[in-house]
Amino acid sequence: MEKILITGGAGFIGSHTVVELTKAGYSPVIVDDFSNSNQSAIRGIESIIKQSVKVYEGDCNDAQFMNDLFVAEQNITGVIHFAAYKAVGESVEKPLQYYQNNVGSLMVLLDVMKKNGVENVVFSSSCTVYGEPDQLPVTEKSPIKPAESPYGNTKQVCEEILEDVIKSDADYKAIALRYFNPIGAHPSSHIGELPLGVPNNLIPFVTQTAAGHREQLTIFGDEYDTPDGTCVRDYIHVVDLAKAHVKALQHFKNQNTPYYDVFNIGTGKGNSVLEVVKTFEKVSEQKLKYKIGDKRTGDVEQVFGDVEKANNELHWKAALTLEDALRDAWNWQKKLK
Ligand code: UD1
């Protein structure tokens, strides 16, 4: 069994990926500092895969710790690097922490991989690199726009680091997956999103409002140039997204070093905030309290991805619907409360 290191493996996307890797016959090893995740995710993973999972608690920026981990595990064949801070607003207030953590950890990782002869790395990037797109859907060839936040910039810089390092050194194969908006939860309700404090993202805010933890949802603006005036995003079920990582690892097998490429990972379809609200009301069979508020600074009007490249080259395609994702997110929320 191939051993894959999953940094941030206790997080939202990481935990779902650990499950899909196990199902596909890989042996995942988690490293997480639990700064924005919880041990309960490990128990949730283990309930689904019905076996224990190896976990190292520590900081991916700590080169000594990371090197010791690679040495202890011996035959790691690939890394999926999720570990990162992800709150856009917080990144504006604490840019140094974001650069240190998100950019620093990638540099440590590439160095430690090299020292231990590990070639393959999948990196968590984001559609945020496209900013406000000139044309929709965005393809991997669409222009990269100046980042709206230090968080967004860390994703751009990390992609550049990967590209530069791989240009200079033939010992790596790397894929950056540009995720659109990951939502949902595992259909078993054993793992899902666990936001700390008041959620910034739409779906946890919706489910917490429905569960009575929040007074009401504020829709950030309804005067955008979109069919119903609210922003449009490409919402992708986290289980579909997790499966894309398995496909990326399999894709490395057909590549020679040096190799670097980027792929959009979305559904290819845009949905407005109001459509999300209406679909949520349908699957949860209840009315959601919401009001229309001001636009949120830094929000793009609409973005959704062309996913042909992932479809053709990774043989990956999203299979689950917005309804599936919202139903699973709601079932997860009901289990939490
Ligand atoms: C943002 C980031 C993205 C990052 C993701 C993960 C940008 C442009 N996007 O995505 O890179 O990967 O967070 O944290 O930096 N909304 C409301 N009310 C709410 C919350 C959200 O109306 O209470 C709306 C937003 O205006 C947006 C949509 O819901 O149109 C989705 O918002 P959100 O879930 O925060 O994700 P993004 O901003 O798209």
XYZ file of C-alpha atoms and ligand atoms in Angstrom:
376
model
C 0.000 0.000 0.000
C 1.294 3.414 -0.900
C 1.784 5.696 2.060
C 0.584 9.284 1.542
C 1.221 12.133 3.985
C -1.785 14.414 4.419
C -0.908 17.748 5.999
C -3.991 19.304 7.560
C -5.602 15.871 7.449
C -7.940 16.670 10.353
C -9.423 19.659 8.509
C -12.558 19.881 6.404
C -11.168 18.839 3.012
C -8.269 16.864 4.504
C -10.477 14.542 6.557
C -12.690 13.707 3.578
C -9.595 13.055 1.469
C -8.172 10.669 4.081
C -11.403 8.658 3.779
C -11.323 8.558 -0.044
C -7.630 7.636 -0.108
C -8.254 4.742 2.250
C -11.159 3.566 0.098
C -8.883 3.706 -2.959
C -6.275 1.492 -1.284
C -3.770 4.077 -0.075
C -2.388 4.268 3.437
C -2.783 7.869 4.637
C -0.689 9.379 7.431
C -2.015 12.623 8.921
C -0.018 15.551 10.216
C -2.021 18.356 11.817
C -1.384 20.952 14.521
C -5.091 21.031 15.459
C -4.991 24.853 15.536
C -8.151 25.011 13.431
C -9.338 21.427 13.594
C -10.417 18.930 16.168
C -9.483 15.444 17.339
C -13.118 14.526 16.799
C -12.400 14.561 13.046
C -9.960 11.691 13.577
C -12.621 9.684 15.407
C -15.064 10.488 12.599
C -12.615 9.280 9.939
C -12.006 6.084 11.895
C -15.744 5.419 12.207
C -16.076 5.609 8.426
C -13.008 3.617 7.413
C -13.421 1.164 10.324
C -9.713 1.157 11.096
C -7.302 3.429 12.905
C -5.398 6.177 11.141
C -1.894 7.309 12.002
C -1.705 10.904 13.230
C 1.272 13.133 14.022
C 0.479 16.288 15.967
C 2.793 19.118 15.008
C 3.582 22.158 12.906
C 4.412 21.772 9.207
C 6.653 24.828 9.514
C 8.926 22.940 11.893
C 11.571 21.491 9.572
C 13.104 19.229 12.208
C 9.729 17.780 13.171
C 8.789 17.248 9.531
C 12.104 15.614 8.692
C 11.830 13.293 11.704
C 8.356 12.345 10.515
C 9.563 11.439 7.004
C 12.457 9.450 8.470
C 10.185 7.624 10.938
C 7.663 6.740 8.232
C 10.373 5.689 5.759
C 8.464 5.023 2.563
C 6.104 7.970 2.017
C 5.448 8.170 -1.743
C 3.447 11.381 -1.924
C 2.151 14.368 -0.007
C -1.139 16.229 -0.141
C -0.578 19.639 1.396
C -3.787 21.038 2.875
C -2.369 22.626 6.033
C -2.991 26.375 5.767
C -4.898 29.270 7.266
C -7.959 30.165 5.178
C -9.872 33.124 6.596
C -9.774 35.952 4.071
C -10.612 38.744 6.573
C -8.170 37.521 9.197
C -5.402 37.446 6.595
C -5.809 41.199 6.105
C -5.275 41.741 9.844
C -2.494 39.190 10.279
C -0.652 38.995 6.945
C 2.641 37.857 8.440
C 1.015 34.861 10.083
C -0.586 33.926 6.775
C 2.624 34.210 4.763
C 4.597 32.436 7.467
C 2.168 29.559 7.796
C 0.919 29.105 4.245
C 4.054 29.955 2.262
C 6.572 28.866 4.914
C 5.108 25.397 5.267
C 5.259 24.724 1.530
C 8.947 25.679 1.459
C 9.709 23.446 4.439
C 7.779 20.625 2.847
C 9.516 20.816 -0.548
C 12.890 20.842 1.164
C 12.093 17.910 3.438
C 10.596 15.943 0.523
C 13.802 16.440 -1.443
C 15.988 15.300 1.466
C 13.887 12.155 1.782
C 13.530 11.377 -1.904
C 9.770 12.017 -2.113
C 8.694 13.308 -5.538
C 4.927 13.773 -5.558
C 2.975 16.655 -4.074
C -0.607 17.824 -4.528
C -1.195 21.415 -3.425
C -4.502 22.999 -2.329
C -4.962 26.089 -4.421
C -8.077 28.138 -4.995
C -10.175 29.795 -7.672
C -9.357 32.975 -5.761
C -6.312 33.235 -8.096
C -8.699 34.276 -10.924
C -10.056 37.267 -8.958
C -12.962 38.934 -10.797
C -12.838 37.024 -14.089
C -13.226 38.739 -17.469
C -14.780 35.622 -18.997
C -16.793 32.753 -17.604
C -16.302 29.904 -17.049
C -12.661 30.365 -16.057
C -10.167 27.936 -17.568
C -6.709 27.176 -16.266
C -5.460 29.614 -18.945
C -7.566 32.508 -17.629
C -5.417 35.356 -16.339
C -4.275 35.372 -12.723
C -5.486 38.618 -11.142
C -3.804 40.616 -8.376
C -4.894 39.011 -5.113
C -7.603 40.733 -3.078
C -6.156 39.570 0.232
C -2.969 38.191 1.767
C -4.763 34.813 1.932
C -5.375 34.905 -1.822
C -1.805 36.008 -2.392
C -0.437 33.041 -0.433
C -2.168 30.733 -2.930
C -0.686 32.614 -5.895
C 2.790 32.716 -4.350
C 2.675 29.000 -3.512
C 1.751 28.155 -7.104
C 4.697 30.287 -8.286
C 7.048 28.596 -5.828
C 5.990 25.185 -7.104
C 6.488 26.251 -10.699
C 9.905 27.802 -10.054
C 11.180 24.938 -7.949
C 10.093 22.366 -10.501
C 11.694 24.378 -13.307
C 14.988 24.369 -11.448
C 14.958 20.848 -10.111
C 13.922 17.698 -11.905
C 13.118 15.750 -8.789
C 9.488 16.719 -8.300
C 6.035 16.124 -9.695
C 3.446 18.617 -8.474
C -0.200 19.368 -9.102
C -2.040 22.441 -7.845
C -5.778 21.873 -7.602
C -7.739 25.117 -7.826
C -10.804 24.442 -5.750
C -14.004 26.335 -6.271
C -16.317 26.504 -3.209
C -16.127 23.271 -1.202
C -19.298 22.526 0.768
C -21.245 19.605 2.215
C -20.156 16.839 4.544
C -19.660 13.092 4.452
C -23.045 11.388 3.861
C -22.430 9.295 7.006
C -22.400 12.553 9.063
C -19.230 11.351 10.802
C -17.133 14.210 9.408
C -17.938 17.692 8.122
C -17.034 21.327 8.481
C -16.199 22.559 12.007
C -15.824 26.345 11.826
C -14.475 28.053 14.937
C -16.715 30.897 16.151
C -18.965 32.779 13.748
C -18.609 31.211 10.296
C -17.325 33.388 7.453
C -18.479 30.988 4.772
C -21.998 30.757 3.441
C -23.010 27.134 4.062
C -21.990 26.851 7.743
C -23.755 30.165 8.344
C -26.886 28.817 6.650
C -26.912 25.529 8.596
C -26.176 27.267 11.910
C -29.008 29.726 11.265
C -31.382 26.867 10.495
C -30.245 25.133 13.689
C -31.037 28.278 15.698
C -27.446 29.204 16.569
C -27.554 32.388 14.467
C -30.365 34.917 14.329
C -30.483 35.173 10.541
C -28.363 34.985 7.423
C -27.288 38.211 5.775
C -27.019 37.906 2.005
C -24.135 40.126 0.991
C -25.695 42.233 -1.758
C -28.509 41.683 -4.276
C -27.613 44.253 -6.889
C -24.874 42.381 -8.682
C -25.095 41.933 -12.431
C -26.310 38.327 -12.084
C -29.706 36.733 -12.874
C -31.132 37.366 -9.375
C -28.669 40.042 -8.233
C -26.790 37.860 -5.734
C -23.248 36.527 -6.193
C -22.646 33.338 -8.145
C -20.207 30.589 -7.127
C -19.350 27.047 -8.180
C -20.236 24.956 -5.109
C -18.592 21.545 -5.057
C -19.384 18.662 -2.723
C -16.391 17.986 -0.488
C -16.567 14.232 -1.240
C -16.227 14.912 -4.981
C -13.371 17.287 -4.214
C -11.665 14.667 -2.024
C -11.845 12.162 -4.890
C -10.019 14.613 -7.174
C -6.970 14.232 -4.920
C -6.978 10.472 -5.408
C -7.106 11.025 -9.181
C -4.234 13.511 -8.965
C -2.048 10.960 -7.187
C -2.925 8.335 -9.793
C -2.108 10.832 -12.550
C 1.473 11.159 -11.271
C 2.057 7.533 -12.284
C 1.800 8.497 -15.968
C 4.145 11.486 -15.696
C 7.887 11.832 -15.728
C 9.766 14.287 -13.537
C 9.868 17.239 -13.683
C 6.116 17.726 -13.876
C 3.865 20.582 -12.778
C 0.292 21.343 -13.731
C -2.833 23.073 -12.426
C -6.448 21.901 -12.597
C -9.775 23.543 -11.840
C -11.826 21.415 -9.470
C -15.454 22.485 -9.495
C -18.776 21.434 -10.975
C -18.610 23.786 -13.947
C -21.924 25.292 -12.873
C -22.652 28.536 -11.037
C -25.333 28.995 -8.374
C -26.416 32.249 -6.779
C -26.641 32.827 -3.029
C -30.446 32.953 -3.356
C -30.451 29.631 -5.217
C -28.423 28.134 -2.402
C -30.936 29.464 0.135
C -33.922 28.128 -1.840
C -32.289 24.727 -2.349
C -31.434 24.560 1.327
C -35.053 25.339 2.244
C -36.176 22.517 -0.016
C -33.833 19.843 1.334
C -34.252 20.870 4.983
C -38.019 21.376 4.623
C -37.959 24.644 6.516
C -37.840 28.383 5.895
C -34.521 30.098 6.437
C -34.458 33.534 8.067
C -32.450 35.903 5.943
C -32.114 39.562 5.045
C -30.337 41.387 2.255
C -27.320 43.342 3.476
C -24.470 45.352 1.995
C -21.905 43.903 -0.352
C -18.931 42.283 1.397
C -15.601 43.920 0.570
C -13.464 41.780 -1.699
C -16.295 39.553 -2.957
C -16.217 38.751 -6.661
C -19.507 38.985 -8.534
C -19.405 35.570 -10.126
C -16.981 32.756 -10.686
C -17.389 29.217 -11.914
C -14.932 26.916 -13.560
C -14.394 25.126 -16.818
C -13.537 21.622 -15.587
C -12.804 19.925 -18.919
C -9.100 19.644 -18.198
C -9.613 17.680 -14.956
C -12.230 15.639 -16.756
C -9.959 14.765 -19.707
C -6.609 14.401 -17.958
C -7.419 13.339 -14.400
C -10.547 11.416 -15.444
C -12.384 13.191 -12.677
C -15.817 14.753 -12.714
C -18.105 15.977 -9.939
C -20.953 13.498 -9.451
C -22.925 15.027 -6.578
C -25.403 17.900 -6.784
C -25.975 21.086 -4.820
C -28.961 19.334 -3.228
C -26.765 16.419 -2.135
C -24.223 18.801 -0.633
C -26.787 20.886 1.239
C -28.592 17.790 2.535
C -25.313 16.333 3.808
C -24.289 19.672 5.362
C -27.673 19.895 7.107
C -27.517 16.303 8.404
C -24.044 17.040 9.758
C -25.245 20.233 11.455
C -28.175 18.392 13.046
C -25.778 15.840 14.460
C -23.574 18.591 15.929
C -26.221 20.468 17.839
C -13.727 32.562 0.016
C -12.496 32.848 -0.752
C -11.912 31.578 -1.254
C -11.637 30.659 -0.114
C -12.919 30.405 0.633
C -12.618 29.521 1.828
C -12.196 34.888 -2.041
C -12.693 35.721 -3.181
N -12.818 33.744 -1.856
O -14.712 32.113 -0.951
O -10.713 31.802 -1.938
O -11.092 29.460 -0.577
O -13.476 31.642 1.036
O -12.677 30.155 3.038
O -11.284 35.248 -1.366
N -22.245 34.995 1.611
C -23.368 35.647 2.101
N -23.556 35.673 3.443
C -22.685 35.085 4.335
C -21.555 34.430 3.814
C -21.357 34.411 2.446
O -24.173 36.182 1.346
O -22.915 35.163 5.553
C -22.045 34.932 0.150
C -20.772 35.614 -0.327
O -21.019 36.949 -0.642
C -20.425 34.774 -1.554
C -20.984 33.390 -1.243
O -21.913 33.577 -0.186
O -21.099 35.262 -2.666
C -19.931 32.411 -0.811
O -19.154 33.002 0.234
P -18.070 32.177 1.047
O -18.636 30.873 1.494
O -17.501 33.073 2.095
O -16.959 31.817 -0.031
P -16.152 32.773 -1.040
O -16.097 34.159 -0.556
O -16.692 32.530 -2.394
